[in-house]
Coordinates of C-alpha atoms and ligand atoms in Angstrom, one line a residue:
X1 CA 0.0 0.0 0.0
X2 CA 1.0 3.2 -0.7
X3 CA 2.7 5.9 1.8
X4 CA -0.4 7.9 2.6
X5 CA 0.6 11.7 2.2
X6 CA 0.1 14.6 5.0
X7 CA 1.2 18.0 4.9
X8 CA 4.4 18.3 7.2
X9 CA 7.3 16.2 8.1
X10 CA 9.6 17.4 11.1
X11 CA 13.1 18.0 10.3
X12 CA 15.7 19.2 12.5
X13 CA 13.5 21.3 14.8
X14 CA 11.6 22.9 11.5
X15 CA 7.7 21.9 9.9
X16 CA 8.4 21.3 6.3
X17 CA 6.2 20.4 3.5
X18 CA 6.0 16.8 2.9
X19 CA 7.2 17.5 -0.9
X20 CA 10.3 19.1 0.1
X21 CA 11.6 17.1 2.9
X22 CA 14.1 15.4 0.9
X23 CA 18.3 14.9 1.5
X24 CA 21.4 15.5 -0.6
X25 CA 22.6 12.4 -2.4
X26 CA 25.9 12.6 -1.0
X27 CA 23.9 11.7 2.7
X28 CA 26.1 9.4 4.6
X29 CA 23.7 6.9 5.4
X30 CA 22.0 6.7 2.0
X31 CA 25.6 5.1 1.3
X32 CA 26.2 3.3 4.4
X33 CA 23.6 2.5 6.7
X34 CA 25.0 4.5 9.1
X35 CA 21.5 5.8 10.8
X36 CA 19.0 4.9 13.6
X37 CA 15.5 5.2 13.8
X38 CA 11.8 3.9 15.9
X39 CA 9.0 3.1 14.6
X40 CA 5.5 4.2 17.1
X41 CA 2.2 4.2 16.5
X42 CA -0.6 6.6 18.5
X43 CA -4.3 5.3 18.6
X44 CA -7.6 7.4 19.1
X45 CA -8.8 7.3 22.1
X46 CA -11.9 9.0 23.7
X47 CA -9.1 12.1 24.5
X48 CA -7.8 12.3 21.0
X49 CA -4.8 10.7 20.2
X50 CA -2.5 9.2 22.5
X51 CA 1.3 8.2 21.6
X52 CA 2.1 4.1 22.6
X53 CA 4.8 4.4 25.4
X54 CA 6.7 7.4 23.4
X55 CA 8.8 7.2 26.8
X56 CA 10.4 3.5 25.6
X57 CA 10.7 4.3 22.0
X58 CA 12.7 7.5 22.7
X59 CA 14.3 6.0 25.3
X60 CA 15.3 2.8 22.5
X61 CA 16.4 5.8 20.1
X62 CA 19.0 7.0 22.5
X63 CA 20.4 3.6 23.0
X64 CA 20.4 2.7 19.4
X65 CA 22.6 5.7 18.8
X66 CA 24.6 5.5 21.8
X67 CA 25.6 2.2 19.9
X68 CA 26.6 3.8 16.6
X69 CA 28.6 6.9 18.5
X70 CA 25.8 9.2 17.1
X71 CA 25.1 11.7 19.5
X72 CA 21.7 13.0 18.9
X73 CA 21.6 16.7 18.6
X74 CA 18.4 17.3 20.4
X75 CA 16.8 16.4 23.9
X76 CA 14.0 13.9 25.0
X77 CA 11.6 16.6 25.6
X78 CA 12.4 18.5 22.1
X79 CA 11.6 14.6 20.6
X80 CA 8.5 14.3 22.6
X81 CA 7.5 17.5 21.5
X82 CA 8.5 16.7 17.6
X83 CA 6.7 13.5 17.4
X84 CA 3.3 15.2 19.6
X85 CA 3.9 18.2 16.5
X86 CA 3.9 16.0 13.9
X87 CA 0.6 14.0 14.8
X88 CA -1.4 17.7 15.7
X89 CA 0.2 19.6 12.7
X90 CA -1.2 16.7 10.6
X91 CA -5.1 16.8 11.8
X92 CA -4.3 12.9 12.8
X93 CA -6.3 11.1 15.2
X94 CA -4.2 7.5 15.0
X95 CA -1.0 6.9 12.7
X96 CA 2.6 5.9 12.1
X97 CA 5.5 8.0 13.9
X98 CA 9.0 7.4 12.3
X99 CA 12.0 9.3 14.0
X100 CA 14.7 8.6 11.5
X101 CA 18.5 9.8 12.8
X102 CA 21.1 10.2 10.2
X103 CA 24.1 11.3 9.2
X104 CA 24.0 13.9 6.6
X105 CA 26.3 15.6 4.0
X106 CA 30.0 15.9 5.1
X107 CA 32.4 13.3 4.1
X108 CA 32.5 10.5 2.2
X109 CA 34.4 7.3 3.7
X110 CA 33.3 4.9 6.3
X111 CA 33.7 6.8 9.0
X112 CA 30.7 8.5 9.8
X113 CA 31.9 10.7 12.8
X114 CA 33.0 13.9 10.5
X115 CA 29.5 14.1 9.3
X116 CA 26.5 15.9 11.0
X117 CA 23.7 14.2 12.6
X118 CA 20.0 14.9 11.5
X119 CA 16.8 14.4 13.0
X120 CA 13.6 14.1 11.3
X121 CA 10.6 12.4 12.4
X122 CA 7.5 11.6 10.0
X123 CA 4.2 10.5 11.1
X124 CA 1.2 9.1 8.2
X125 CA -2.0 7.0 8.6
X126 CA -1.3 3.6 8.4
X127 CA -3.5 0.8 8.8
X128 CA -3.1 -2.8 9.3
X129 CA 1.0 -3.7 8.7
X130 CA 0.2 -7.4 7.4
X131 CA -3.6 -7.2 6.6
X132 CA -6.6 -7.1 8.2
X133 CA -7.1 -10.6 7.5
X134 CA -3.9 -11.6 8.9
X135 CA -5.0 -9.8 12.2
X136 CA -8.2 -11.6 12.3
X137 CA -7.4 -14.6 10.9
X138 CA -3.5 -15.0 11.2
X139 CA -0.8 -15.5 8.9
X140 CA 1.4 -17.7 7.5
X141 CA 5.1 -17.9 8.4
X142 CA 8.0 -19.0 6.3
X143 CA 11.5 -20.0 8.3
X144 CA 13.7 -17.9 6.1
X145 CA 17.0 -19.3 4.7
X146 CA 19.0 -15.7 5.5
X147 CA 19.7 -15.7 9.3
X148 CA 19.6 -12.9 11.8
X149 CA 22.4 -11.1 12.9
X150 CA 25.4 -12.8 14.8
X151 CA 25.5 -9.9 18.0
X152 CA 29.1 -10.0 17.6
X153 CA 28.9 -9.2 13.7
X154 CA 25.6 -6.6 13.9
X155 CA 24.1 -5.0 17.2
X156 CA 20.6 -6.1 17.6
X157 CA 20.0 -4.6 20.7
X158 CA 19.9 -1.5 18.3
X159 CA 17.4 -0.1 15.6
X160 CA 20.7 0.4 12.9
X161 CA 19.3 1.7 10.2
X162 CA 21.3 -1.3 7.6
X163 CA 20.8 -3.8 9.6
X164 CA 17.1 -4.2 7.9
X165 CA 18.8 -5.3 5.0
X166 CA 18.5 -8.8 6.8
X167 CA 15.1 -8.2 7.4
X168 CA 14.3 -6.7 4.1
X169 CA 15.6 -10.1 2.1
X170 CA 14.2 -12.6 4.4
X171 CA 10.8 -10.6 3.7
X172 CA 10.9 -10.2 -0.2
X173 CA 12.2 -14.1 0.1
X174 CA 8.8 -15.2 2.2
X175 CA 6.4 -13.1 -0.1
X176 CA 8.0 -14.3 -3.5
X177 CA 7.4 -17.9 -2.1
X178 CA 3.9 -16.8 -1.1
X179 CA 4.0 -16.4 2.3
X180 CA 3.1 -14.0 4.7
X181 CA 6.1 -13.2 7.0
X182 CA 9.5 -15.0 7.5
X183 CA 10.6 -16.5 10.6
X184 CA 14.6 -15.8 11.2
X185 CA 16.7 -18.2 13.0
X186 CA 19.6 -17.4 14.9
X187 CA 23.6 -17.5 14.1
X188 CA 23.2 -21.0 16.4
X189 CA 19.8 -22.0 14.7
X190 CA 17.3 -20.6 17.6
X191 CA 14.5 -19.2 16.6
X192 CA 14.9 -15.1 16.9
X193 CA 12.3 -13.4 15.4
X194 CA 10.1 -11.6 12.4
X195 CA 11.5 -9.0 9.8
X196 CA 10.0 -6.9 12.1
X197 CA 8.0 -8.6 14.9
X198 CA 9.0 -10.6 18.3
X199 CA 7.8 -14.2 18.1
X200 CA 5.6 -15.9 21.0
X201 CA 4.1 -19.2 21.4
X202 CA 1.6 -21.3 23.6
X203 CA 3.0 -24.6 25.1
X204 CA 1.5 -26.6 27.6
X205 CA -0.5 -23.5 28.3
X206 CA 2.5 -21.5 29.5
X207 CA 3.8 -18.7 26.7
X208 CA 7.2 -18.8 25.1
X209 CA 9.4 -15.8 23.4
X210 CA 12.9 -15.7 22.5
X211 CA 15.3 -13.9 24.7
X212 CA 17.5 -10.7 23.2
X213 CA 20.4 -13.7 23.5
X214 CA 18.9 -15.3 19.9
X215 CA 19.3 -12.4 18.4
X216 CA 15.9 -10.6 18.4
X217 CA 15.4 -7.0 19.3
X218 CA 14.2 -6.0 23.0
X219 CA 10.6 -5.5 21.4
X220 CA 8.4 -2.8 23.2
X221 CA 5.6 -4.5 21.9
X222 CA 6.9 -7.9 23.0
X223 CA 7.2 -6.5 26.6
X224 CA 3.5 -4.5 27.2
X225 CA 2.8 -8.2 25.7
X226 CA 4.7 -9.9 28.7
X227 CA 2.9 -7.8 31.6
X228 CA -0.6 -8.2 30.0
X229 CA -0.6 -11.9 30.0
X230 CA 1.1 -12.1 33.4
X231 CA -1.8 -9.8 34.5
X232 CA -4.1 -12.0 32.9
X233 CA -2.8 -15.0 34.6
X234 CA -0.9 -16.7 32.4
X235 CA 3.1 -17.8 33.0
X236 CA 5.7 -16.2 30.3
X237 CA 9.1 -17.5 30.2
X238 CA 12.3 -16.2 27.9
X239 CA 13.1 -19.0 26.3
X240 CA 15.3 -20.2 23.2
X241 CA 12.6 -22.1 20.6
X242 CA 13.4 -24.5 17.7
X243 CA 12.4 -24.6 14.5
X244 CA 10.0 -27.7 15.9
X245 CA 8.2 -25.8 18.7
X246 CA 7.0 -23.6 16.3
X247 CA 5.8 -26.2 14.1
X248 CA 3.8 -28.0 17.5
X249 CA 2.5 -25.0 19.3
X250 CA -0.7 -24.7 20.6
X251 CA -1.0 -21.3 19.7
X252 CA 1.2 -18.6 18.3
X253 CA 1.4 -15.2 17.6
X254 CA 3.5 -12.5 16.9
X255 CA 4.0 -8.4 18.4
X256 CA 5.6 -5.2 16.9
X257 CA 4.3 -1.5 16.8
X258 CA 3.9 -1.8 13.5
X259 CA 2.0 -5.4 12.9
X260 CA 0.5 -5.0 16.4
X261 CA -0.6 -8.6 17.9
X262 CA -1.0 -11.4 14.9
X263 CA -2.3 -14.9 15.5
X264 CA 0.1 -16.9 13.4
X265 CA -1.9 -19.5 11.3
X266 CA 0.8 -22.0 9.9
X267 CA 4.8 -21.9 10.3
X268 CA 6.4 -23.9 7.1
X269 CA 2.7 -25.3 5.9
X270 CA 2.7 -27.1 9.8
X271 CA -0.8 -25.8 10.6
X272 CA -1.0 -23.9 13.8
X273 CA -4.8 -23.1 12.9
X274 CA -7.4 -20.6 13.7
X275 CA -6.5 -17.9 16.5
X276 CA -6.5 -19.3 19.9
X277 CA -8.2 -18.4 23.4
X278 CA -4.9 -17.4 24.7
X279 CA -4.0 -15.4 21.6
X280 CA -7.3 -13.9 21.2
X281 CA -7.6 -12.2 25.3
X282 CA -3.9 -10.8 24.4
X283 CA -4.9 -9.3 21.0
X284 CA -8.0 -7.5 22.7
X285 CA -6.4 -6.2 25.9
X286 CA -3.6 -4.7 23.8
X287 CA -6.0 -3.7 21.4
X288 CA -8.2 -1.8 24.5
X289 CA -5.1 -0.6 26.3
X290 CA -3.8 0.9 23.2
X291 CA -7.2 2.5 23.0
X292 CA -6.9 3.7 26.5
X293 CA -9.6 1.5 27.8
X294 CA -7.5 -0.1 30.3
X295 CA -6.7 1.9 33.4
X296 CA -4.1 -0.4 34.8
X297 CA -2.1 0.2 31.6
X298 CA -3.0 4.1 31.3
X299 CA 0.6 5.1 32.1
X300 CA 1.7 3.9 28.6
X301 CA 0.0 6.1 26.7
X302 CA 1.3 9.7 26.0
X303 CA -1.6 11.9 25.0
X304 CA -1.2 14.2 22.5
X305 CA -2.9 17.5 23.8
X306 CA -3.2 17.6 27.3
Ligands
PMP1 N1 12.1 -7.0 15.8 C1 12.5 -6.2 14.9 C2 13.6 -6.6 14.0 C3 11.8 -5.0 14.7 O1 12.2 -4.1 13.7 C4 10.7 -4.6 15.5 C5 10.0 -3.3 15.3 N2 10.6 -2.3 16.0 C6 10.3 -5.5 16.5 C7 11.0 -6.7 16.6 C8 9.2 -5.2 17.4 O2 9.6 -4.2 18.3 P1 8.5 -3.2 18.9 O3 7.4 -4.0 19.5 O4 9.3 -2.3 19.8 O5 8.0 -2.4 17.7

């Protein structure tokens, strides 16, 4: 689907048109990969709209770059305040925030140091990331061939803006074989994650999800995940998964700001089936607490307008 147009884009503490909020070719991380970014979402809710734990993402941003040696030229509270612009400036009531750090024009070479850091952060409608039959129904998962980053070769604590070049040809792999989504495996064949989702199951009624250790990124979604089902009752462990546990589980499902909560259907054509009980209370608590619906979770959400 195509990127849904809105009037401004924030760049470097300035509104610009959407049309004009383009880079120099000579931008450092257009030839390296040398940037960081988030990805958030804010929801309607019955006090307009309301940022997903901004706090975390922001917070994640930091640390990303703190990885890279990028300092980011602007504080928490100017972010906050960009991404809460972004969404009013735009008339949007729910959407897509992406704060994108990169390094601009300065010198060519692969060190990025000499070259200055730039901030912008874009926000857009944005429905459904893998369908809205996938979210009702589930989808189906492919265990890809490419394999997620050894820690010691990429940093997958961190949002590095190349290091989706894993994700992006495990993902055009899946689709072209006519799957949904691909699973990726770790460097010592765990299961780590989605292109861009954490990865639970249900086994013996108890719910699974790989630790950071396989490879998968700390995901924000993966955690609000964690604390809802433990307030629901059910036990979640950190676990490293095979291939096989996917194949066997009872239910599964996968979380990301971006997908949101997704029953899984099938992993390699082994037929998880139709979304389960467990899978089903998780999707509409996030679903209400996202919403703001849920006073125990009403900390998370950062509303817009105050
Ligand atoms: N894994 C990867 C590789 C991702 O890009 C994302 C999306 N940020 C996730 C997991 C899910 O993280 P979150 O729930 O914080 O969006």
């Amino acid at each position: 689907m195509p990127l849904q147009k809105v009037n401004k884009i924030w760049m470097d503490g300035q509104l610009v048109d959407w049309d004009d909020a383009n880079v120099h070719i000579l931008t450092h991380t257009l030839h390296y990969g040398s940037g960081v970014f988030e990805g958030i979402r804010a929801y309607a809710t019955s006090r307009g709209p309301a940022v997903f734990r901004l706090g975390e993402h922001i917070d994640r941003l930091y640390d990303s770059a703190k990885v890279f040696f990028i300092d980011i030229p602007f504080s928490r509270a100017e972010l906050f305040d960009a991404v809460k612009s972004v969404i009013s400036v735009n008339g949007l009531d729910a959407g897509y925030v992406r704060p994108l750090v990169y390094l601009g024009y300065g010198e060519m070479g692969l060190n990025p140091t000499p070259c200055p850091v730039r901030v912008a952060v874009a926000a857009w409608p944005w429905g459904t990331y893998l369908g809205d039959e996938g979210l009702a129904r589930g989808v189906r998962l492919k265990i890809s061939t490419w394999v997620r980053h050894d820690p010691n070769a990429m940093p997958v604590a961190a949002k590095g803006v190349g290091m989706y070049v894993n994700s992006s040809m495990a993902k055009v792999e899946a689709l072209k074989a006519g799957y949904d989504e691909a699973v990726l495996l770790s460097h010592n064949g765990y299961v780590s994650e989605c292109t861009g989702e954490n990865i639970f199951i249900v086994k013996k009624g108890r719910l699974l999800t790989p630790p950071v250790s396989a490879g998968a990124l700390e995901g924000i979604t993966q955690d609000s995940v964690i604390t809802i089902a433990r307030d629901l009752g059910y036990e979640v462990v950190e676990t490293n998964l095979l291939r096989t546990d996917l194949y066997l589980a009872e239910e599964a499902f996968l979380t990301g700001t971006a997908a949101e909560v997704v029953p899984i259907r099938s992993v390699d054509d082994r037929e998880i089936g139709d979304p389960g009980p467990i899978t089903k209370a998780i999707q509409d608590t996030y679903f209400a607490t996202v919403r703001g619906e849920v006073d125990r979770y009403k900390n998370w959400l950062e509303y817009v307008t105050n």
